[in-house]
C-alpha cells in the first residue's frame, strides 16, 4: 500500500520496510528481514542528508543483520558509517 500511495523509492516505503525488518528481528528472525532492510538502506541513501537519523538507524539494522550472518567486517564498516 505504501508503494502505491508514495512510489516504490519513497522514504515512506523505506520506513515500512524498516518496521517489517524490526518485527522479524523481535521474533528472533533477524535474517528474514535482510531483504527489507537492504532495500530500505538503498531507498534512504539518496535522502541521507534530509533525515540522517532514519538513515543511520537503517544502517545499524543492516549492520546487525551482517553480524548475525557472521560477516563481521561488513558489520563494522556499516557501524563506522553511522558514527
Coordinates of C-alpha atoms in Angstrom, one line a residue:
X1 CA 0.0 0.0 0.0
X2 CA 2.8 2.4 0.8
X3 CA 4.3 1.8 -2.6
X4 CA 1.1 2.6 -4.3
X5 CA 0.5 5.7 -2.4
X6 CA 4.0 7.1 -2.3
X7 CA 6.0 5.3 -5.1
X8 CA 8.5 2.5 -4.7
X9 CA 11.5 4.6 -3.9
X10 CA 9.8 6.8 -1.2
X11 CA 11.3 7.2 2.2
X12 CA 7.8 6.3 3.5
X13 CA 8.2 2.9 1.9
X14 CA 11.6 2.6 3.5
X15 CA 10.1 3.2 6.9
X16 CA 7.6 0.5 6.3
X17 CA 10.4 -1.9 5.3
X18 CA 12.4 -1.0 8.4
X19 CA 9.4 -1.7 10.6
X20 CA 8.9 -5.1 8.9
X21 CA 12.5 -6.0 9.5
X22 CA 12.2 -4.9 13.1
X23 CA 9.3 -7.2 13.7
X24 CA 11.2 -10.1 12.2
X25 CA 14.1 -9.3 14.4
X26 CA 12.0 -9.1 17.6
X27 CA 10.6 -12.5 16.6
X28 CA 14.1 -13.9 16.5
X29 CA 14.2 -14.0 12.7
X30 CA 16.6 -11.1 12.0
X31 CA 17.9 -12.8 8.9
X32 CA 14.3 -13.0 7.5
X33 CA 14.3 -9.2 7.4
X34 CA 17.5 -8.9 5.5
X35 CA 16.0 -8.1 2.1
X36 CA 13.7 -5.5 3.7
X37 CA 16.4 -3.7 5.5
X38 CA 18.8 -3.8 2.5
X39 CA 16.1 -2.2 0.3
X40 CA 15.3 0.4 2.9
X41 CA 19.0 1.4 3.0
X42 CA 19.1 1.6 -0.8
X43 CA 16.0 3.9 -0.7
X44 CA 17.2 6.1 2.1
X45 CA 20.8 6.6 1.0
X46 CA 20.0 9.4 -1.5
X47 CA 17.9 11.1 1.2
X48 CA 20.5 10.6 4.0
X49 CA 21.1 14.4 4.4
X50 CA 17.4 15.0 4.7
X51 CA 16.9 12.5 7.6
X52 CA 20.3 11.3 8.9
X53 CA 18.8 9.7 11.9
X54 CA 16.5 7.4 9.9
X55 CA 19.3 6.5 7.5
X56 CA 21.6 5.8 10.5
X57 CA 19.1 3.6 12.1
X58 CA 18.7 1.7 8.8
X59 CA 22.4 1.2 8.6
X60 CA 22.5 0.0 12.2
X61 CA 19.9 -2.6 11.4
X62 CA 21.8 -3.7 8.3
X63 CA 25.0 -4.0 10.4
X64 CA 23.1 -6.1 12.9
X65 CA 22.0 -8.4 10.1
X66 CA 25.5 -8.7 8.8
X67 CA 26.7 -9.5 12.3
X68 CA 24.1 -12.3 12.6
X69 CA 25.4 -13.6 9.3
X70 CA 28.9 -13.8 10.6
X71 CA 30.0 -11.0 8.3
X72 CA 31.7 -9.0 11.0
X73 CA 34.0 -6.9 8.8
X74 CA 31.0 -5.7 6.8
X75 CA 29.1 -5.1 10.0
X76 CA 31.9 -3.0 11.4
X77 CA 32.1 -0.9 8.3
X78 CA 28.4 -0.2 8.4
X79 CA 28.6 0.7 12.1
X80 CA 31.5 3.0 11.2
X81 CA 29.3 4.8 8.6
X82 CA 26.8 5.6 11.4
X83 CA 29.3 7.3 13.7

